[in-house]
Every structure is written in structure tokens, then in C-alpha cells.
Coordinates of C-alpha atoms in Angstrom, one line a residue:
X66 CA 48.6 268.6 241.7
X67 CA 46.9 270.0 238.8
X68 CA 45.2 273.8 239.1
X69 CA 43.5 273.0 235.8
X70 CA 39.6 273.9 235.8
X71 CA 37.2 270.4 234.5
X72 CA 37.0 272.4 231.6
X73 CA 40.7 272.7 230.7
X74 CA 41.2 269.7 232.0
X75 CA 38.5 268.0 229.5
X76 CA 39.9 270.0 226.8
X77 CA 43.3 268.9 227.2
X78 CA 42.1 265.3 227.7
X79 CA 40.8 266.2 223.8
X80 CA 43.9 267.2 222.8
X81 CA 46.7 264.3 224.5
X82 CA 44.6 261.4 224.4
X83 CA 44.0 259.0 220.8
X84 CA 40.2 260.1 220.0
X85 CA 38.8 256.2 220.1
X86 CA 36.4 257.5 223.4
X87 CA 34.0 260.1 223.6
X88 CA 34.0 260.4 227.8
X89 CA 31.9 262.8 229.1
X90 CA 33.0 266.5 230.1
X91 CA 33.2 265.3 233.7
X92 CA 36.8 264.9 235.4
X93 CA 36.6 262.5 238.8
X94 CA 38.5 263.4 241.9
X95 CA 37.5 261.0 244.1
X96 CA 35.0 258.7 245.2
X97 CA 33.9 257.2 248.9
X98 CA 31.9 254.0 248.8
X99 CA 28.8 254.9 246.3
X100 CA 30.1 258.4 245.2
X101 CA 31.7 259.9 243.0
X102 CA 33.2 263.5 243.5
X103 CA 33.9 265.6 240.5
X104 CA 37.0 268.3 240.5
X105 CA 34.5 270.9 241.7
X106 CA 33.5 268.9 244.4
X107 CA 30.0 267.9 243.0
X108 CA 28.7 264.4 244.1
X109 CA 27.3 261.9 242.0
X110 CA 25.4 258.6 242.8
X111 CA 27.3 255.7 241.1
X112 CA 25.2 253.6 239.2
X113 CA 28.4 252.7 236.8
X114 CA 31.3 251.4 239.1
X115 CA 33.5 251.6 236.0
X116 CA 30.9 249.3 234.1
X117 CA 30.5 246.8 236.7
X118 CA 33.9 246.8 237.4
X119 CA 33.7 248.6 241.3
X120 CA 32.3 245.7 243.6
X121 CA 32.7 247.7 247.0
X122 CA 32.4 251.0 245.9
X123 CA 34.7 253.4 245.8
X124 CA 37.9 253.7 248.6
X125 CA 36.8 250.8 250.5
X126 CA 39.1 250.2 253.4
X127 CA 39.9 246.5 253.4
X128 CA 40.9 247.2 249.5
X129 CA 42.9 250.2 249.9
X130 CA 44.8 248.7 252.7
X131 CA 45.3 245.0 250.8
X132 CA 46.7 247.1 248.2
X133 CA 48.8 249.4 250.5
X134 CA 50.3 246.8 251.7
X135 CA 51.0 244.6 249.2
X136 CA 52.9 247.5 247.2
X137 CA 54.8 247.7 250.3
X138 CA 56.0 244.2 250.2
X139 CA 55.8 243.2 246.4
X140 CA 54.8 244.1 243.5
X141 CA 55.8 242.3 240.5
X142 CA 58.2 239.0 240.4
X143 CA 56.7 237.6 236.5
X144 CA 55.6 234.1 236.4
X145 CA 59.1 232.6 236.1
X146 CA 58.7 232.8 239.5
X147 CA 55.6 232.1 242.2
X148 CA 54.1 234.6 244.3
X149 CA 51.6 233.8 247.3
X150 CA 48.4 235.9 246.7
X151 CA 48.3 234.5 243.4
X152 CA 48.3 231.0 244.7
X153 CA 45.7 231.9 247.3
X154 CA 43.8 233.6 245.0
X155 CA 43.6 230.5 242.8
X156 CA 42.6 228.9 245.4
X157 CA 40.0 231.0 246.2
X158 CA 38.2 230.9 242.9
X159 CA 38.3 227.1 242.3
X160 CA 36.7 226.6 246.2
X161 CA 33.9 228.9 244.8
X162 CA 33.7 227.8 241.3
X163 CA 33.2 224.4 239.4
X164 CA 36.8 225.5 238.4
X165 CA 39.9 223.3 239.3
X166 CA 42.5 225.3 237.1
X167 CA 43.2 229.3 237.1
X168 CA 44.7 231.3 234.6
X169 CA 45.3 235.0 235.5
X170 CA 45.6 237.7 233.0
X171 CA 44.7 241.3 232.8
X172 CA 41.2 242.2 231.5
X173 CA 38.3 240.4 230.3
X174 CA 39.4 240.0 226.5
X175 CA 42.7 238.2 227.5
X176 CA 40.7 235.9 229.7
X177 CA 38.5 235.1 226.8
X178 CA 41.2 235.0 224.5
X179 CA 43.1 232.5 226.6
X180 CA 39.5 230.5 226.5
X181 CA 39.3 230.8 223.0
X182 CA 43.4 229.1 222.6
X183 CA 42.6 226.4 225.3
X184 CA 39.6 225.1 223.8
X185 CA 41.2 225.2 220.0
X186 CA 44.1 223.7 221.7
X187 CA 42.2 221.2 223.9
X188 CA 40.4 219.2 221.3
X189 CA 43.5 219.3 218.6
X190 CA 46.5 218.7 220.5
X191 CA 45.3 216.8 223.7
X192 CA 42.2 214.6 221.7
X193 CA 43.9 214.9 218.6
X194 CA 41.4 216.0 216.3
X195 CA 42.9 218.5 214.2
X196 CA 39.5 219.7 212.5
X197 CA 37.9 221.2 215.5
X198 CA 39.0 224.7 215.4
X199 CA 35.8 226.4 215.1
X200 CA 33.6 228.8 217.3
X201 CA 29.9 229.6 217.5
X202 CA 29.0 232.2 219.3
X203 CA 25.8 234.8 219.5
X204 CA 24.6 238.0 217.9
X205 CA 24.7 240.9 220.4
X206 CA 27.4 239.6 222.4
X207 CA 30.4 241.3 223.6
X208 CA 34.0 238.9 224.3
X209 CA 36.1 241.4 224.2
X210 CA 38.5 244.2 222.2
X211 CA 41.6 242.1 220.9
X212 CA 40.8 240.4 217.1
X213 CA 39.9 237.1 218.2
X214 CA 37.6 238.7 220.9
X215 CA 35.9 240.9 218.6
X216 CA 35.6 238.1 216.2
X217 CA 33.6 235.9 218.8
X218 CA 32.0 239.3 219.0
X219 CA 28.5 239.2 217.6
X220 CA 28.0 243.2 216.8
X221 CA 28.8 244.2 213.7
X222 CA 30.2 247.4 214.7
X223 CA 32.7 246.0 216.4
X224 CA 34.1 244.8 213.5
X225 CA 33.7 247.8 211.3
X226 CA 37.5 248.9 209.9
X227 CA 39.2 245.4 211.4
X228 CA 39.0 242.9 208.8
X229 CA 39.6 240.5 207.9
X230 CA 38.7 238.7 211.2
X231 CA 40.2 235.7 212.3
X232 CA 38.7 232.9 210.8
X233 CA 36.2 230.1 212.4
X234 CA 33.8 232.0 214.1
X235 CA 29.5 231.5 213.2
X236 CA 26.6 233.8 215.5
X237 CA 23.9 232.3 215.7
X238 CA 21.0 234.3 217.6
X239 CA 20.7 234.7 221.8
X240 CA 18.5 232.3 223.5
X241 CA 18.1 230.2 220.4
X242 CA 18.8 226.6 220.9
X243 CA 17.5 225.7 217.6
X244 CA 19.9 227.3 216.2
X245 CA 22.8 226.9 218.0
X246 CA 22.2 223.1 217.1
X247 CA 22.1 224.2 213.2
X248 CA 25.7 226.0 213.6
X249 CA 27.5 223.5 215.3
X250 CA 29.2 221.1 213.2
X251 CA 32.2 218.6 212.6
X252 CA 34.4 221.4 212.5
X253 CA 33.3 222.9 215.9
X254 CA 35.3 223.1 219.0
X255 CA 33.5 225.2 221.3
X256 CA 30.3 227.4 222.2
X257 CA 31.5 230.7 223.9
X258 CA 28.1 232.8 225.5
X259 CA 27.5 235.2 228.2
X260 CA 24.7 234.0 230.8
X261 CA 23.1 237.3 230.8
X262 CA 24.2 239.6 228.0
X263 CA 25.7 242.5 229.3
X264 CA 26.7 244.8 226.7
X265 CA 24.2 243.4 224.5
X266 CA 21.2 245.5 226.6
X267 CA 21.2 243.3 230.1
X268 CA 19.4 240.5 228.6
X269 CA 18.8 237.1 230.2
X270 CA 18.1 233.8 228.1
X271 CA 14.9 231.4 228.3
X272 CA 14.7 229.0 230.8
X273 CA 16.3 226.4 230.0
X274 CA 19.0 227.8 227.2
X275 CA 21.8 227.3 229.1
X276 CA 20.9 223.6 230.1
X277 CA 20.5 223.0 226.8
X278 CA 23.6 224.6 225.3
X279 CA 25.3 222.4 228.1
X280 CA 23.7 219.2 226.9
X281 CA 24.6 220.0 223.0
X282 CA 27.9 220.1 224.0
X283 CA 28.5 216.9 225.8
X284 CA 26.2 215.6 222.5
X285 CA 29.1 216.8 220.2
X286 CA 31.7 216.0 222.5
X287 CA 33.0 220.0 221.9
X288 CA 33.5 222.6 224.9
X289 CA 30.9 225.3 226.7
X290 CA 32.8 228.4 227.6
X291 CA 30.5 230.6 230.1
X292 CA 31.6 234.4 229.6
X293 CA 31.0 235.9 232.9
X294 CA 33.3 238.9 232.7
X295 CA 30.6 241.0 233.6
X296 CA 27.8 238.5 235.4
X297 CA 30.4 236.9 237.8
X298 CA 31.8 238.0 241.4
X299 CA 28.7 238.2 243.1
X300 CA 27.0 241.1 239.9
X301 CA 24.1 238.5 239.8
X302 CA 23.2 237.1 243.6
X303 CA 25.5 234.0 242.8
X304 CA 29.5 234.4 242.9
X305 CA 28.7 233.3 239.2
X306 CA 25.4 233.7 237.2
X307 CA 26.4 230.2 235.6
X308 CA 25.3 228.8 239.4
X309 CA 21.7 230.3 238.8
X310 CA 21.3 227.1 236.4
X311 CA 22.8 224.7 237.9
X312 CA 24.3 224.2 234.3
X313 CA 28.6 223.8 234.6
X314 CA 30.8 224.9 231.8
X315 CA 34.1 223.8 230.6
X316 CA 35.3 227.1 230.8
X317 CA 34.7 230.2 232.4
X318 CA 36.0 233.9 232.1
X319 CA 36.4 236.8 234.6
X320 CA 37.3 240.3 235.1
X321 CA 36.0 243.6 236.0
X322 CA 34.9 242.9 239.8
X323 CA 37.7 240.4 240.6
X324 CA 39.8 242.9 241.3
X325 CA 37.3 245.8 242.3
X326 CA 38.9 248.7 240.1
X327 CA 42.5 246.9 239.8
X328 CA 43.0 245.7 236.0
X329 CA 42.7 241.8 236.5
X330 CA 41.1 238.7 234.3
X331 CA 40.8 235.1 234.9
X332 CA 40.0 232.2 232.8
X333 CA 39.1 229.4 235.0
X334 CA 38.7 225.6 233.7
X335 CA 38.3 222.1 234.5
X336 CA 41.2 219.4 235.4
X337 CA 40.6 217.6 232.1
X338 CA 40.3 221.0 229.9
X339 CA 43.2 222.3 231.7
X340 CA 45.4 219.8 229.6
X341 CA 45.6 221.7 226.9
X342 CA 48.1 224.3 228.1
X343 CA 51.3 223.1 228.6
X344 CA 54.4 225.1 229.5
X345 CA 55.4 227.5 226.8
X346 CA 52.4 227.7 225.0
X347 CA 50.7 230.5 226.6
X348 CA 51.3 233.4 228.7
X349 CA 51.0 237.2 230.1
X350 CA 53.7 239.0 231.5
X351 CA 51.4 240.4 234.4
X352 CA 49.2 237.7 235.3
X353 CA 49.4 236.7 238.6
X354 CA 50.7 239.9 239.8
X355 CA 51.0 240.2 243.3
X356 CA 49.5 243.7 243.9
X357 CA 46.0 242.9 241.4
X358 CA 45.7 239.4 243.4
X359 CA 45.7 240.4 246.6
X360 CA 43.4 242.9 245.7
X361 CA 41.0 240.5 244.3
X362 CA 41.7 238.2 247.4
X363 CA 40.1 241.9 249.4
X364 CA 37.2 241.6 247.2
X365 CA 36.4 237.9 247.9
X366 CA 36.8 238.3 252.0
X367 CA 35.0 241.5 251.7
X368 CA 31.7 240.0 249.6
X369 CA 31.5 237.0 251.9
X370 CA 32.2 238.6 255.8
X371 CA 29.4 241.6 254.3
X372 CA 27.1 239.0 252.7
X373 CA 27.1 240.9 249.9
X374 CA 26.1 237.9 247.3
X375 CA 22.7 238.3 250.3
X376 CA 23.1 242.4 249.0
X377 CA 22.7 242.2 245.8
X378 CA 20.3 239.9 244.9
X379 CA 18.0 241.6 247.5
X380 CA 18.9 245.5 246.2
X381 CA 18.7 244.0 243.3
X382 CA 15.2 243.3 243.4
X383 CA 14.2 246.1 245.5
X384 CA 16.1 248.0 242.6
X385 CA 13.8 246.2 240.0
X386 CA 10.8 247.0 241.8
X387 CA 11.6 250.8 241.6
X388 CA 12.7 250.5 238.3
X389 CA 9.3 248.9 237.3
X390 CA 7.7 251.7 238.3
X391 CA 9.1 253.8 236.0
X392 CA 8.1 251.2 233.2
X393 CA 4.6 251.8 234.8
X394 CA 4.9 255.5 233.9
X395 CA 6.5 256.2 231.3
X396 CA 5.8 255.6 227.2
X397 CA 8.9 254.5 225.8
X398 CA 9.6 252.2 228.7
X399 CA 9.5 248.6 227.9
X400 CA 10.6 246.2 230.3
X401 CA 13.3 245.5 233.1
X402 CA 15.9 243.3 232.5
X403 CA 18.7 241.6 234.3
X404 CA 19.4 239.5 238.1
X405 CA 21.0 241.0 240.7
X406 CA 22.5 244.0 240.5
X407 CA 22.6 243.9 236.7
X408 CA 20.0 245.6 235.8
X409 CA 18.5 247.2 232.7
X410 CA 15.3 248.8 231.4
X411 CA 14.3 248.3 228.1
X412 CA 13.8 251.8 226.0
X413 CA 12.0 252.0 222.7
X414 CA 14.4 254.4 220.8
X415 CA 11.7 255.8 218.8
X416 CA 10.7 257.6 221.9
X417 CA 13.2 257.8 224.1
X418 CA 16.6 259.4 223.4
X419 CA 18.4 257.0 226.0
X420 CA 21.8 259.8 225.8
X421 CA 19.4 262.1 226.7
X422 CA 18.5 260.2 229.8
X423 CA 22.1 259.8 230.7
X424 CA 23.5 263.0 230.3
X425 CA 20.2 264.3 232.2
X426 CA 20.5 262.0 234.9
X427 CA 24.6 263.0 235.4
X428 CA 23.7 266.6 235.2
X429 CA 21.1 265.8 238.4
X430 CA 24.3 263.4 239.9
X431 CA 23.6 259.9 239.1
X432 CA 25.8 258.1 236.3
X433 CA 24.6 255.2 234.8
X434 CA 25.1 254.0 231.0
X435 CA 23.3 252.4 228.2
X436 CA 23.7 249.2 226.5
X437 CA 23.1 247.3 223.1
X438 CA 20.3 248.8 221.2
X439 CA 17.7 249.6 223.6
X440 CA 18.6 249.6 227.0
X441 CA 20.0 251.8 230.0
X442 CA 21.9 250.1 232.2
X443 CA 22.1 250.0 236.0
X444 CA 25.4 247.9 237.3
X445 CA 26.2 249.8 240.8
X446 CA 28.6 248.7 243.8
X447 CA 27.3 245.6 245.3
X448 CA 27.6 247.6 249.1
X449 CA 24.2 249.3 247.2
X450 CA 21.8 250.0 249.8
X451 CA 18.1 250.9 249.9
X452 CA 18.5 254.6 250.7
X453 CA 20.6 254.6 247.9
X454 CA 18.3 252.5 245.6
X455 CA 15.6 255.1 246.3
X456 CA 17.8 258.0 245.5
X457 CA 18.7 256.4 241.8
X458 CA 15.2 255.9 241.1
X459 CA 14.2 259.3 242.1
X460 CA 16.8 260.8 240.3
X461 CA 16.2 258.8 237.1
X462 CA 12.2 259.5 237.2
X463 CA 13.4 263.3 237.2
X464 CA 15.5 263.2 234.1
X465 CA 12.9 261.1 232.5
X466 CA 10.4 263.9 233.2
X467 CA 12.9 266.3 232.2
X468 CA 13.8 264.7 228.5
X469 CA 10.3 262.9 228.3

């Protein structure tokens, strides 16, 4: 066990680690349910969860004994071979899901990459036309870190030092059906777009959009690829914000809460999509892993015996409420964004330094994290409850006063 002080500790993080994050000067111990404990012991309300990645919280006991367990039993067999929580996790996710097809892999930018091969793949190999190999996709989104995910990417500095990008891909902007029509072509193969942007600044389309993105689709006879990385296991009210629609994709990708704080992704199809990966053509050494599927598995019991899908959309709007009432008092604050517990309020950088906020609001012990251009972001553990809600709130209207 380390006797290193946060501050040596941070300073050595400064000098092992490759400088591509800029973490703050905190070092986590611990955390129990929706706290987080520092190495000095101080406590922290987490409005974070690992960017929507900690469903229940933090040391949950039906996760931390599925994954006790399971590293007791078996932890890695590669998919030359079958393992059973995979295959029950599958399961799972297609009795939940339009889906009838899983693919596991490891984050969110593997799943979308795997999205990104199956539809190319899809509508050249399996319907045989070779031309459709191209993607549209939407400014201010977010698909991911590997080069075909950043070039589905529509933020320019994501891009910055990486080119040339791999080929095919248009933006067109969010919410614009107009001109998603415009972009797709002969050529295309398939629209890829979040349901609510997440890293974008929390925002959520028109009414409408995403029924109208599905009918384009089936008008072209190309593919609709849903990116739910961070909208789906239960972030939004719905297992998937797709189901707030009633609009189904041909393709849909998942990470972050799957596996509640274990690395794990999914990209999850139809029967007939499914086709276009045969074997050979694709794979991941540590998809399907036994350990980060039954942890997932946890995470789906857990949401539906605590009714958390119930949880969160109701926090969630008890959370806007209180959020809105900041926007009532303060200049600077535009709106409140998001479903669920996604949440974001809309800053106007001109007056509001939005670090600021965060680093003031981590310094009185509650964590929470901007996103896009203009917009804090609120994406806490879905066992949020009230008491809790009021707490954030409190805390945030206190480092607004503080930086305001």
C-alpha cells in the first residue's frame, strides 16, 4: 500500500503516465454507493460515475460479489471457445432490445467500430453492392477514440493531428432531417447518430428526428445505427433511449453502464443485419469475457429487481426540477437538457467559466463534468436518490455563487 501524500501521488501520476489527460489533483480511494472518498478521506457526491459509466454506484454488493465469484471460477477462455455468462448475457440484451444478434467487445469505440464494418460489410458482401461504403453522421457527436471512430466523429478537435481520416464519412448538422436527406446518396451505407448527444452538451433531437432518420433509411434501402454508448442501460428511463421513440435501428451500440465500471461494449443487431459477419472476419480477443459478462449480467438483475429504469426517469426529473431552478437564478444559465438521468444545463460561456464551476463544485465535494461547447453535465449512479438530488443542487448553487 502506497504512503504517498495526493500530492505526490498526483505528481508522480505527472511524471509515469503519457500527458494525453489533464485529471484533476484528486487521487480516489474508494467509493460506497454515491461517494467517492479521496486518499485523505474527504467525501465527494458523485455526479460523474466514470462519465456515465457507474450504474449502481460505487461497491455495490450484488456486483462485487458477481465479480468475486466469477474470478474465482473463470476468467478468460477467448472466443475459440464458449463461456456461459456470455451466452446469458446475450441473451439478456436481445430479450430487452429490438436486438437478435450480440457482439461483445471492450469499450464503446470497438462497438461502434464493429457497427461501422457490419454495415459496410452488410450492404457489399451480403446485398452485393459494392458502392455503398459510405457514412453520414452529425456535427457534435462523439463515436469514439479509434480512427474510424473519430472519423464518424463530428468535432473537429478530435481530428486535429490524425489525418488523414479514413475515407467515406459526411456530418451533416444534429436534428436536421433536411439535411441528412441532402448527404445521403448512392454511395451511402449507413446513418450512425446518438439519440441524445452526450458528449456533444446532453442535447436531445426534435420530435420526430429519429422517426424520420428511420424512415430515410428504409427509403434508401441503407442501415440506421443508434449510438447509445452513453444513453442506453437504463441512463435515460428506458433500458435504451432508442425505446423513447418507438423508432428501431439496424444497429445499436453499448458500453459504459453494461458493465457498471468493468471495461465492456456491445454492438447489438438484427437477424438479417447480422449476416454480414461471418466467421473470420471480425473479432476481439476479450469479448465475451467471462469476468466483464457476468458483471454486466449483475447490472441487468440489479436495474430490474430495484426498478431502477422507475429511478431514474423519476430522479431524473426531480433532478431537472432542481436544476431548473438554478437556470431561474442565475445569468449565464440557459436551459436544461437531457432524459433521465442525463442531464445537462446549458451555460453561456461568455459568462460562465464552466471549469470554474467544476473545479468549485469538487472543492465543496460534488464531481460532475462538462460537455460540448456549453454545457455541464450531470450523469450520476442510477441508485440516485432524492436526498442526494437535493444535496447536488445545493452544492452546485454554492459554487455558482462562489464563481458567479
Amino acid at each position: 500500500m502506497s504512503t504517498l501524500s495526493q500530492v505526490e501521488l498526483a505528481a508522480l501520476a505527472e511524471s509515469v503516465l503519457t500527458p494525453n489527460y489533464k485529471p484533476a489533483p484528486v487521487v480516489f480511494e474508494r467509493g460506497n454507493g454515491v461517494w467517492l472518498y479521496d486518499v485523505n478521506g474527504k467525501r465527494y457526491l458523485d455526479f460523474a460515475a466514470g462519465i456515465a459509466v457507474c450504474a449502481l454506484g460505487h461497491g455495490h454488493p450484488a456486483l462485487t460479489k458477481a465479480i468475486s465469484q466469477q474470478a474465482e471460477s473463470l476468467l478468460h477462455v477467448s472466443n475459440l471457445y464458449l463461456n456461459k455468462p456470455a451466452i446469458e448475457l446475450a441473451q439478456r440484451l436481445t430479450e430487452i432490445s429490438f436486438a437478435d444478434r450480440v457482439y461483445f467487445s471492450n469499450s464503446g469505440a470497438e462497438s461502434n467500430e464493429a457497427a461501422l464494418k457490419l454495415a459496410r460489410r452488410y450492404l457489399q458482401v451480403v446485398r452485393g453492392e459494392g458502392n455503398r461504403s459510405e457514412f453520414v453522421s452529425t456535427t457534435k457527436s462523439f463515436h469514439g477514440r479509434t480512427w474510424a471512430a473519430i472519423s464518424a466523429t463530428g468535432q473537429p478537435k478530435y481530428h486535429k493531428g490524425f489525418g488523414p481520416l479514413v475515407p467515406g464519412f459526411t456530418h451533416v448538422p444534429y436534428s436536421d432531417l433536411e439535411a441528412m436527406k441532402a448527404a445521403v446518396g448512392p454511395n451511402t451505407c449507413a446513418i450512425i447518430v446518438e439519440p441524445i448527444q452526450g458528449e456533444g452538451g446532453v442535447v436531445v433531437p426534435d420530435e420526430g428526428y429519429l422517426l424520420g432518420l428511420r424512415q430515410l433509411c428504409d427509403d434508401e434501402g441503407i442501415l440506421l445505427i443508434f449510438d447509445e454508448v452513453q444513453t442506453g442501460i437504463a441512463r435515460t428511463g428506458h433500458w435504451f433511449a432508442y425505446q423513447h421513440s418507438g423508432v428501431c435501428p439496424d444497429i445499436i451500440t453499448l458500453a459504459k453502464g453494461l458493465g457498471g465500471g468493468v471495461p465492456i461494449g456491445a454492438m447489438m443487431c438484427s437477424e438479417t443485419v447480422a449476416h454480414g459477419f461471418q466467421p473470420g472476419v471480425h473479432a476481439t480477443t476479450y469479448g465475451g469475457n467471462p469476468l466483464v459478462c457476468r458483471a454486466a449480467l449483475a447490472v441487468l438483475d440489479t436495474i430490474e429487481a430495484d426498478g431502477l429504469l422507475s429511478n431514474s426517469a423519476e430522479q431524473g426529473d426531480y433532478l431537472a426540477a432542481g436544476l431548473q431552478d438554478l437556470v431561474d437564478d442565475f445569468d449565464g444559465l440557459l436551459s436544461v437538457r437531457g432524459r433521465g438521468l442525463m442531464r445537462g444545463i446549458g451555460v453561456d460561456p461568455a459568462i460562465i467559466d464552466r471549469a470554474a464551476i467544476v473545479s468549485a463544485a469538487r472543492d465543496m465535494g460534488l464531481l460532475l463534468t462538462t460537455a460540448g461547447a456549453d454545457a455541464l453535465r450531470l450523469v450520476p449512479p442510477l441508485i440516485l436518490g432524492s436526498s442526494h438530488v437535493d444535496e447536488a443542487v445545493s452544492l452546485l448553487r454554492q459554487a455558482l455563487e462562489e464563481v458567479c
